[in-house]
PDB file of C-alpha atoms in Angstrom:
ATOM      1  CA  GLY L   1      20.047 -11.398  10.524  1.00 82.00           C
ATOM      2  CA  ASN L   2      19.120  -8.229   8.790  1.00 87.00           C
ATOM      3  CA  SER L   3      17.954  -5.338  10.932  1.00 91.00           C
ATOM      4  CA  VAL L   4      17.466  -1.604  10.744  1.00 94.00           C
ATOM      5  CA  THR L   5      17.927   0.889  13.718  1.00 95.00           C
ATOM      6  CA  GLN L   6      16.358   4.336  13.413  1.00 94.00           C
ATOM      7  CA  MET L   7      16.451   7.337  15.769  1.00 88.00           C
ATOM      8  CA  GLU L   8      13.669   7.441  18.416  1.00 83.00           C
ATOM      9  CA  GLY L   9      10.982   9.883  18.024  1.00 85.00           C
ATOM     10  CA  PRO L  10       8.794  11.888  18.135  1.00 94.00           C
ATOM     11  CA  VAL L  11      10.637  14.842  16.270  1.00 96.00           C
ATOM     12  CA  THR L  12       9.013  18.298  16.377  1.00 97.00           C
ATOM     13  CA  LEU L  13      10.075  20.895  14.105  1.00 97.00           C
ATOM     14  CA  SER L  14       9.074  24.286  13.002  1.00 97.00           C
ATOM     15  CA  GLU L  15       7.940  24.877   9.472  1.00 97.00           C
ATOM     16  CA  GLU L  16      11.028  25.549   7.121  1.00 97.00           C
ATOM     17  CA  ALA L  17      13.344  23.713   9.662  1.00 98.00           C
ATOM     18  CA  PHE L  18      16.161  21.076   8.449  1.00 98.00           C
ATOM     19  CA  LEU L  19      15.165  17.620   8.973  1.00 97.00           C
ATOM     20  CA  THR L  20      17.623  14.576   9.615  1.00 97.00           C
ATOM     21  CA  ILE L  21      16.360  11.220  10.673  1.00 97.00           C
ATOM     22  CA  ASN L  22      19.040   8.800  11.195  1.00 97.00           C
ATOM     23  CA  CYS L  23      19.031   5.310  10.033  1.00 97.00           C
ATOM     24  CA  THR L  24      21.814   2.504  10.323  1.00 97.00           C
ATOM     25  CA  TYR L  25      21.512  -1.160   9.218  1.00 96.00           C
ATOM     26  CA  THR L  26      23.021  -4.378   9.681  1.00 94.00           C
ATOM     27  CA  ALA L  27      22.893  -6.806   6.718  1.00 91.00           C
ATOM     28  CA  THR L  28      24.798  -9.537   4.929  1.00 83.00           C
ATOM     29  CA  GLY L  29      25.818  -8.824   1.341  1.00 82.00           C
ATOM     30  CA  TYR L  30      24.387  -5.781  -0.496  1.00 84.00           C
ATOM     31  CA  PRO L  31      20.887  -4.865   0.540  1.00 90.00           C
ATOM     32  CA  SER L  32      18.482  -2.296  -1.114  1.00 91.00           C
ATOM     33  CA  LEU L  33      17.507   0.583   1.284  1.00 94.00           C
ATOM     34  CA  PHE L  34      14.179   2.333   1.458  1.00 94.00           C
ATOM     35  CA  TRP L  35      12.355   5.030   3.332  1.00 96.00           C
ATOM     36  CA  TYR L  36       8.593   4.613   3.649  1.00 95.00           C
ATOM     37  CA  VAL L  37       6.133   7.183   4.838  1.00 95.00           C
ATOM     38  CA  GLN L  38       2.864   6.820   6.671  1.00 91.00           C
ATOM     39  CA  TYR L  39       0.493   9.748   6.964  1.00 91.00           C
ATOM     40  CA  PRO L  40      -2.218   9.735   9.569  1.00 84.00           C
ATOM     41  CA  GLY L  41      -4.685   7.214   8.997  1.00 78.00           C
ATOM     42  CA  GLU L  42      -2.988   5.851   5.775  1.00 81.00           C
ATOM     43  CA  GLY L  43      -1.019   2.970   4.669  1.00 83.00           C
ATOM     44  CA  LEU L  44       2.833   2.834   3.854  1.00 89.00           C
ATOM     45  CA  GLN L  45       3.986   4.687   0.742  1.00 91.00           C
ATOM     46  CA  LEU L  46       7.457   4.324  -0.646  1.00 91.00           C
ATOM     47  CA  LEU L  47       9.115   7.568  -0.211  1.00 95.00           C
ATOM     48  CA  LEU L  48      12.545   6.838  -1.799  1.00 95.00           C
ATOM     49  CA  LYS L  49      15.123   4.103  -2.379  1.00 93.00           C
ATOM     50  CA  ALA L  50      18.726   3.249  -3.142  1.00 94.00           C
ATOM     51  CA  THR L  51      19.982  -0.010  -4.400  1.00 90.00           C
ATOM     52  CA  LYS L  52      23.776   0.284  -4.234  1.00 90.00           C
ATOM     53  CA  ALA L  53      26.475   2.013  -2.396  1.00 93.00           C
ATOM     54  CA  ASP L  54      26.746   5.820  -2.955  1.00 95.00           C
ATOM     55  CA  ASP L  55      23.196   6.041  -4.574  1.00 95.00           C
ATOM     56  CA  LYS L  56      21.162   8.898  -3.601  1.00 97.00           C
ATOM     57  CA  GLY L  57      17.453   8.406  -3.515  1.00 96.00           C
ATOM     58  CA  SER L  58      15.345  11.440  -3.617  1.00 97.00           C
ATOM     59  CA  ASN L  59      11.623  12.383  -3.839  1.00 96.00           C
ATOM     60  CA  LYS L  60       9.485  15.381  -2.677  1.00 95.00           C
ATOM     61  CA  GLY L  61      12.403  17.403  -1.481  1.00 97.00           C
ATOM     62  CA  PHE L  62      13.519  14.382   0.714  1.00 98.00           C
ATOM     63  CA  GLU L  63      16.785  12.647   0.052  1.00 98.00           C
ATOM     64  CA  ALA L  64      19.026   9.936   1.498  1.00 98.00           C
ATOM     65  CA  THR L  65      22.357   8.539   0.475  1.00 98.00           C
ATOM     66  CA  TYR L  66      23.425   4.875   0.794  1.00 97.00           C
ATOM     67  CA  ARG L  67      26.720   4.866   2.774  1.00 96.00           C
ATOM     68  CA  LYS L  68      28.345   1.448   2.815  1.00 94.00           C
ATOM     69  CA  GLU L  69      31.267   2.627   4.823  1.00 94.00           C
ATOM     70  CA  THR L  70      28.980   3.755   7.755  1.00 96.00           C
ATOM     71  CA  THR L  71      26.194   1.342   7.102  1.00 96.00           C
ATOM     72  CA  SER L  72      23.776   4.408   7.141  1.00 97.00           C
ATOM     73  CA  PHE L  73      20.838   5.695   5.065  1.00 98.00           C
ATOM     74  CA  HIS L  74      19.913   8.866   6.887  1.00 98.00           C
ATOM     75  CA  LEU L  75      16.926  10.913   5.691  1.00 98.00           C
ATOM     76  CA  GLU L  76      17.184  14.727   5.111  1.00 98.00           C
ATOM     77  CA  LYS L  77      14.944  17.549   4.035  1.00 98.00           C
ATOM     78  CA  GLY L  78      16.143  21.171   3.773  1.00 97.00           C
ATOM     79  CA  SER L  79      12.729  22.813   4.467  1.00 96.00           C
ATOM     80  CA  VAL L  80      10.064  20.777   6.145  1.00 98.00           C
ATOM     81  CA  GLN L  81       6.242  21.668   5.813  1.00 97.00           C
ATOM     82  CA  VAL L  82       3.272  20.940   7.985  1.00 97.00           C
ATOM     83  CA  SER L  83       2.240  18.520   5.422  1.00 96.00           C
ATOM     84  CA  ASP L  84       5.247  16.511   6.007  1.00 97.00           C
ATOM     85  CA  SER L  85       3.950  15.449   9.407  1.00 97.00           C
ATOM     86  CA  ALA L  86       3.979  11.684   9.360  1.00 96.00           C
ATOM     87  CA  VAL L  87       5.756   8.483  10.619  1.00 94.00           C
ATOM     88  CA  TYR L  88       8.998   7.648   8.625  1.00 96.00           C
ATOM     89  CA  PHE L  89      10.232   4.122   8.255  1.00 95.00           C
ATOM     90  CA  CYS L  90      13.661   3.097   7.296  1.00 96.00           C
ATOM     91  CA  ALA L  91      13.709  -0.371   5.647  1.00 94.00           C
ATOM     92  CA  LEU L  92      15.997  -2.876   4.012  1.00 92.00           C
ATOM     93  CA  SER L  93      15.659  -5.742   1.587  1.00 88.00           C
ATOM     94  CA  GLY L  94      18.732  -8.058   1.201  1.00 79.00           C
ATOM     95  CA  GLY L  95      19.149 -10.995  -0.875  1.00 68.00           C
ATOM     96  CA  ASN L  96      15.896 -12.987  -1.093  1.00 72.00           C
ATOM     97  CA  THR L  97      14.735 -11.883   2.360  1.00 80.00           C
ATOM     98  CA  PRO L  98      11.564  -9.870   2.870  1.00 86.00           C
ATOM     99  CA  LEU L  99      11.602  -6.214   3.678  1.00 90.00           C
ATOM    100  CA  VAL L 100      12.546  -5.278   7.196  1.00 91.00           C
ATOM    101  CA  PHE L 101      11.442  -2.088   8.862  1.00 93.00           C
ATOM    102  CA  GLY L 102      12.824   0.085  11.615  1.00 93.00           C
ATOM    103  CA  LYS L 103      10.573   1.157  14.487  1.00 91.00           C
ATOM    104  CA  GLY L 104       9.557   4.329  12.801  1.00 93.00           C
ATOM    105  CA  THR L 105      10.172   7.983  13.619  1.00 95.00           C
ATOM    106  CA  ARG L 106       7.098  10.321  14.219  1.00 95.00           C
ATOM    107  CA  LEU L 107       7.561  13.847  12.751  1.00 97.00           C
ATOM    108  CA  SER L 108       5.386  16.627  13.721  1.00 97.00           C
ATOM    109  CA  VAL L 109       5.979  19.942  11.978  1.00 97.00           C
ATOM    110  CA  ILE L 110       4.394  23.064  13.449  1.00 97.00           C
ATOM    111  CA  ALA L 111       3.470  26.270  11.747  1.00 94.00           C
TER     112      ALA L 111
ATOM    113  CA  GLU E   1      -0.907   4.393 -10.843  1.00 74.00           C
ATOM    114  CA  PRO E   2      -1.481   0.630  -9.871  1.00 78.00           C
ATOM    115  CA  GLU E   3      -2.759   0.041  -6.383  1.00 88.00           C
ATOM    116  CA  VAL E   4      -2.815  -2.812  -3.787  1.00 93.00           C
ATOM    117  CA  THR E   5      -6.547  -2.915  -2.667  1.00 94.00           C
ATOM    118  CA  GLN E   6      -7.372  -4.277   0.752  1.00 95.00           C
ATOM    119  CA  THR E   7     -10.797  -4.920   2.071  1.00 95.00           C
ATOM    120  CA  PRO E   8     -12.425  -4.313   4.662  1.00 95.00           C
ATOM    121  CA  SER E   9     -10.808  -1.190   5.932  1.00 94.00           C
ATOM    122  CA  HIS E  10     -11.846  -1.995   9.415  1.00 96.00           C
ATOM    123  CA  GLN E  11     -13.082  -5.261  11.017  1.00 97.00           C
ATOM    124  CA  VAL E  12     -14.371  -5.836  14.426  1.00 98.00           C
ATOM    125  CA  THR E  13     -14.626  -9.446  15.539  1.00 97.00           C
ATOM    126  CA  GLN E  14     -15.202 -11.511  18.855  1.00 97.00           C
ATOM    127  CA  MET E  15     -12.355 -13.389  20.380  1.00 97.00           C
ATOM    128  CA  GLY E  16     -12.330 -16.871  18.991  1.00 97.00           C
ATOM    129  CA  GLN E  17     -13.851 -16.103  15.783  1.00 98.00           C
ATOM    130  CA  GLU E  18     -12.380 -16.583  12.336  1.00 97.00           C
ATOM    131  CA  VAL E  19     -11.518 -13.768  10.055  1.00 98.00           C
ATOM    132  CA  ILE E  20     -10.360 -13.345   6.476  1.00 97.00           C
ATOM    133  CA  LEU E  21      -8.647 -10.223   5.196  1.00 97.00           C
ATOM    134  CA  ARG E  22      -8.633  -9.744   1.536  1.00 97.00           C
ATOM    135  CA  CYS E  23      -6.146  -8.142  -0.770  1.00 97.00           C
ATOM    136  CA  VAL E  24      -5.835  -7.654  -4.555  1.00 96.00           C
ATOM    137  CA  PRO E  25      -2.296  -7.086  -5.357  1.00 94.00           C
ATOM    138  CA  ILE E  26      -1.015  -5.423  -8.544  1.00 92.00           C
ATOM    139  CA  SER E  27      -1.886  -7.599 -11.317  1.00 88.00           C
ATOM    140  CA  ASN E  28       1.646  -8.416 -12.840  1.00 86.00           C
ATOM    141  CA  HIS E  29       3.251  -8.684  -9.529  1.00 90.00           C
ATOM    142  CA  LEU E  30       4.578 -11.963  -8.562  1.00 89.00           C
ATOM    143  CA  TYR E  31       5.431 -11.733  -4.864  1.00 91.00           C
ATOM    144  CA  PHE E  32       3.003 -11.032  -2.141  1.00 94.00           C
ATOM    145  CA  TYR E  33       3.360 -10.298   1.515  1.00 95.00           C
ATOM    146  CA  TRP E  34       1.351  -9.767   4.672  1.00 97.00           C
ATOM    147  CA  TYR E  35       2.802  -7.258   7.470  1.00 96.00           C
ATOM    148  CA  ARG E  36       1.168  -6.401  10.632  1.00 96.00           C
ATOM    149  CA  GLN E  37       1.521  -3.158  12.862  1.00 92.00           C
ATOM    150  CA  ILE E  38       0.260  -3.252  16.370  1.00 91.00           C
ATOM    151  CA  LEU E  39      -0.817   0.259  17.420  1.00 85.00           C
ATOM    152  CA  GLY E  40       2.156   2.548  17.878  1.00 79.00           C
ATOM    153  CA  GLN E  41       4.669  -0.246  17.171  1.00 83.00           C
ATOM    154  CA  LYS E  42       6.944  -1.381  14.319  1.00 85.00           C
ATOM    155  CA  VAL E  43       5.720  -3.044  11.046  1.00 91.00           C
ATOM    156  CA  GLU E  44       6.265  -6.774  11.467  1.00 94.00           C
ATOM    157  CA  PHE E  45       6.664  -9.261   8.500  1.00 94.00           C
ATOM    158  CA  LEU E  46       4.332 -12.101   8.742  1.00 97.00           C
ATOM    159  CA  VAL E  47       4.569 -14.084   5.518  1.00 97.00           C
ATOM    160  CA  SER E  48       5.651 -13.924   1.923  1.00 94.00           C
ATOM    161  CA  PHE E  49       4.205 -15.935  -0.955  1.00 94.00           C
ATOM    162  CA  TYR E  50       5.381 -16.761  -4.430  1.00 91.00           C
ATOM    163  CA  ASN E  51       4.414 -19.174  -7.014  1.00 88.00           C
ATOM    164  CA  ASN E  52       1.351 -20.393  -5.123  1.00 89.00           C
ATOM    165  CA  GLU E  53       3.231 -21.205  -2.038  1.00 93.00           C
ATOM    166  CA  ILE E  54       4.625 -19.603   1.114  1.00 95.00           C
ATOM    167  CA  SER E  55       8.303 -18.668   0.592  1.00 92.00           C
ATOM    168  CA  GLU E  56       9.002 -17.533   4.172  1.00 93.00           C
ATOM    169  CA  LYS E  57       7.048 -16.841   7.374  1.00 95.00           C
ATOM    170  CA  SER E  58       7.978 -15.285  10.741  1.00 95.00           C
ATOM    171  CA  GLU E  59       7.586 -16.605  14.176  1.00 94.00           C
ATOM    172  CA  ILE E  60       4.504 -14.714  14.530  1.00 94.00           C
ATOM    173  CA  PHE E  61       2.918 -16.711  11.704  1.00 96.00           C
ATOM    174  CA  ASP E  62       1.850 -19.679  13.625  1.00 94.00           C
ATOM    175  CA  ASP E  63      -0.851 -22.381  12.899  1.00 94.00           C
ATOM    176  CA  GLN E  64      -3.599 -19.915  13.631  1.00 96.00           C
ATOM    177  CA  PHE E  65      -2.655 -18.214  10.355  1.00 97.00           C
ATOM    178  CA  SER E  66      -2.932 -19.150   6.779  1.00 97.00           C
ATOM    179  CA  VAL E  67      -2.723 -17.404   3.333  1.00 97.00           C
ATOM    180  CA  GLU E  68      -4.116 -18.303   0.136  1.00 94.00           C
ATOM    181  CA  ARG E  69      -4.346 -17.037  -3.508  1.00 91.00           C
ATOM    182  CA  PRO E  70      -7.616 -18.663  -4.369  1.00 85.00           C
ATOM    183  CA  ASP E  71      -8.399 -17.251  -7.759  1.00 85.00           C
ATOM    184  CA  GLY E  72      -5.304 -15.781  -9.328  1.00 78.00           C
ATOM    185  CA  SER E  73      -6.195 -12.181  -8.250  1.00 86.00           C
ATOM    186  CA  ASN E  74      -7.200 -12.245  -4.585  1.00 93.00           C
ATOM    187  CA  PHE E  75      -4.699 -12.936  -1.757  1.00 96.00           C
ATOM    188  CA  THR E  76      -6.078 -13.691   1.601  1.00 97.00           C
ATOM    189  CA  LEU E  77      -5.101 -13.867   5.175  1.00 98.00           C
ATOM    190  CA  LYS E  78      -6.946 -16.153   7.455  1.00 97.00           C
ATOM    191  CA  ILE E  79      -6.756 -15.978  11.253  1.00 97.00           C
ATOM    192  CA  ARG E  80      -8.655 -19.011  12.666  1.00 95.00           C
ATOM    193  CA  SER E  81      -9.328 -18.335  16.247  1.00 94.00           C
ATOM    194  CA  THR E  82      -8.657 -14.692  16.804  1.00 97.00           C
ATOM    195  CA  LYS E  83      -6.937 -13.429  20.126  1.00 96.00           C
ATOM    196  CA  LEU E  84      -7.114 -10.045  21.801  1.00 97.00           C
ATOM    197  CA  GLU E  85      -3.233  -9.784  20.867  1.00 95.00           C
ATOM    198  CA  ASP E  86      -4.310 -10.079  17.159  1.00 97.00           C
ATOM    199  CA  SER E  87      -5.673  -6.553  17.162  1.00 97.00           C
ATOM    200  CA  ALA E  88      -3.637  -4.744  14.787  1.00 96.00           C
ATOM    201  CA  MET E  89      -3.371  -2.971  11.289  1.00 94.00           C
ATOM    202  CA  TYR E  90      -2.770  -5.653   8.725  1.00 97.00           C
ATOM    203  CA  PHE E  91      -0.985  -4.454   5.509  1.00 96.00           C
ATOM    204  CA  CYS E  92      -0.856  -6.515   2.227  1.00 96.00           C
ATOM    205  CA  ALA E  93       1.956  -5.814  -0.223  1.00 94.00           C
ATOM    206  CA  SER E  94       3.108  -6.882  -3.456  1.00 93.00           C
ATOM    207  CA  SER E  95       6.225  -6.652  -5.601  1.00 89.00           C
ATOM    208  CA  GLY E  96       7.323  -7.360  -9.121  1.00 84.00           C
ATOM    209  CA  ALA E  97      10.788  -8.481  -8.124  1.00 73.00           C
ATOM    210  CA  LEU E  98      12.607  -9.482  -5.093  1.00 64.00           C
ATOM    211  CA  LEU E  99      15.201  -6.940  -4.979  1.00 60.00           C
ATOM    212  CA  GLY E 100      15.524  -3.217  -5.295  1.00 58.00           C
ATOM    213  CA  TYR E 101      12.085  -2.166  -6.283  1.00 68.00           C
ATOM    214  CA  GLY E 102      10.230  -1.822  -2.869  1.00 75.00           C
ATOM    215  CA  TYR E 103       6.828  -3.082  -2.156  1.00 87.00           C
ATOM    216  CA  THR E 104       3.622  -1.461  -2.798  1.00 90.00           C
ATOM    217  CA  PHE E 105       1.470  -1.652   0.189  1.00 92.00           C
ATOM    218  CA  GLY E 106      -2.323  -1.417   0.481  1.00 93.00           C
ATOM    219  CA  SER E 107      -3.896   0.985   2.797  1.00 91.00           C
ATOM    220  CA  GLY E 108      -4.357  -1.661   5.568  1.00 94.00           C
ATOM    221  CA  THR E 109      -7.157  -3.442   7.438  1.00 96.00           C
ATOM    222  CA  ARG E 110      -7.631  -2.396  10.989  1.00 95.00           C
ATOM    223  CA  LEU E 111      -8.597  -5.572  12.913  1.00 97.00           C
ATOM    224  CA  THR E 112     -10.075  -5.097  16.286  1.00 97.00           C
ATOM    225  CA  VAL E 113     -10.680  -8.254  18.406  1.00 97.00           C
ATOM    226  CA  VAL E 114     -12.998  -7.746  21.311  1.00 97.00           C
TER     227      VAL E 114
END
């Protein structure tokens, strides 16, 4: 079945540091890939998405590229801010199956 | 921007009681979902609903759970006899299509069973 594996957290970075959160997936066919963010005390918000190989999703300075050859969708940001502190979830949707989430990676950014 | 609305935001119930969690999906969306997140753990799929019937459900969604779209706007999750392990954040989501668009999630209902 479809599954998502993302790096274990927590990740703690200083402000303006470079962020990478790794995500790899297993799926049949050609899934769509997503990153969701959950700020403290809030629900899940779609951060970015990519629907086919080599697509790059981007939003709020975050970006991720759909790499079919490595089955990866790593999240990156060049310069993190304190306000980026949140839990980040990689997810996929394949065929007519519901969205499947990774376990989430908690990011803490310190000033 | 359209939102998915969930009520209540927090519910405390006694073990064995029935609870109904309510959701108002985005009006022109066709697919509806419930997920849950036990504190500190992953977000787990419970059930999907399309065309007034369940289209898929997980192993978690056993006979104690049911869903309903009673009036064309609300989408409810009923837990018949709550257990301590049902304590979690429950998220409703809706989508305009199956593929590629992602889901819009509500802000969740935190259910605490005591």
